[in-house]
Amino acid sequence: AHIAPDVHQDSLYRQEPDLPATYSELALPLMMQDKLLGVLDVQSQIENDFQAEDVAALQLMVDQVALALENSHLFATVRSRLTELETLFSLSETLSSTLDVNEIYRRATRIFAERMPVIRAVISEWDQEQDLLITKGNYFFDPGKPGEYEIAYLVFPVADYPASRQVLVQHQTIEYQINDPALDLSQRELLELM
């Protein structure tokens, strides 16, 4: 904790134009175990306003806030993991109910699009001999019109798309943003086409 009985005499105090009447300040860390989550800063118009009992009472409250923040973070993490597990279960259940390869592609792209959520999911197969990407599953997710597949299968020469080649050859995951100025022009055009 840091107590400034008179902020005008404290070198750590930074004058705030919106709080010109501040005379004393107390700052307490929001800690969870050894992890700093933030800080509680209270200010008073009375000089030397914060005493040891104020620090003790506020520290108890700050500890409760830190615990609530940590619990909220843990809950969000658990919820995210649960969603991932539900998606995996749904994918496994849906895909295991058919042996039709084309239906597997269609179902997989639908699940990816609906559960992520994204507006489109595409699965392509790499024909290494001809160096082509062949779209096998292509699903648009429109909450107003769920369940619509794009049936057309597109074929792309991998040589024309260096970023896609990098994913295929180096087995690296790459996230593309269509508005990224560093994105290769051919890859941008492919994203726009998709």
Short mmCIF file of C-alpha atoms in Angstrom, two decimals, residues 3-7 23-25 44-51 54:
data_model
loop_
_atom_site.label_atom_id
_atom_site.label_comp_id
_atom_site.label_asym_id
_atom_site.label_seq_id
_atom_site.Cartn_x
_atom_site.Cartn_y
_atom_site.Cartn_z
CA ILE A 3 -0.29 6.37 1.47
CA ALA A 4 0.21 9.99 0.50
CA PRO A 5 -0.95 12.03 3.53
CA ASP A 6 -0.36 15.22 1.55
CA VAL A 7 -0.25 14.67 -2.21
CA TYR A 23 -5.18 16.30 -0.60
CA SER A 24 -4.50 12.70 0.36
CA GLU A 25 -4.37 9.43 -1.52
CA SER A 44 -9.70 12.40 -0.30
CA GLN A 45 -10.19 16.14 0.00
CA ILE A 46 -8.89 15.95 3.57
CA GLU A 47 -5.18 16.08 4.30
CA ASN A 48 -3.81 13.01 6.13
CA ASP A 49 -7.22 11.32 5.85
CA PHE A 50 -6.10 7.67 5.62
CA GLN A 51 -5.08 5.82 8.77
CA ASP A 54 -8.51 2.46 6.66
#
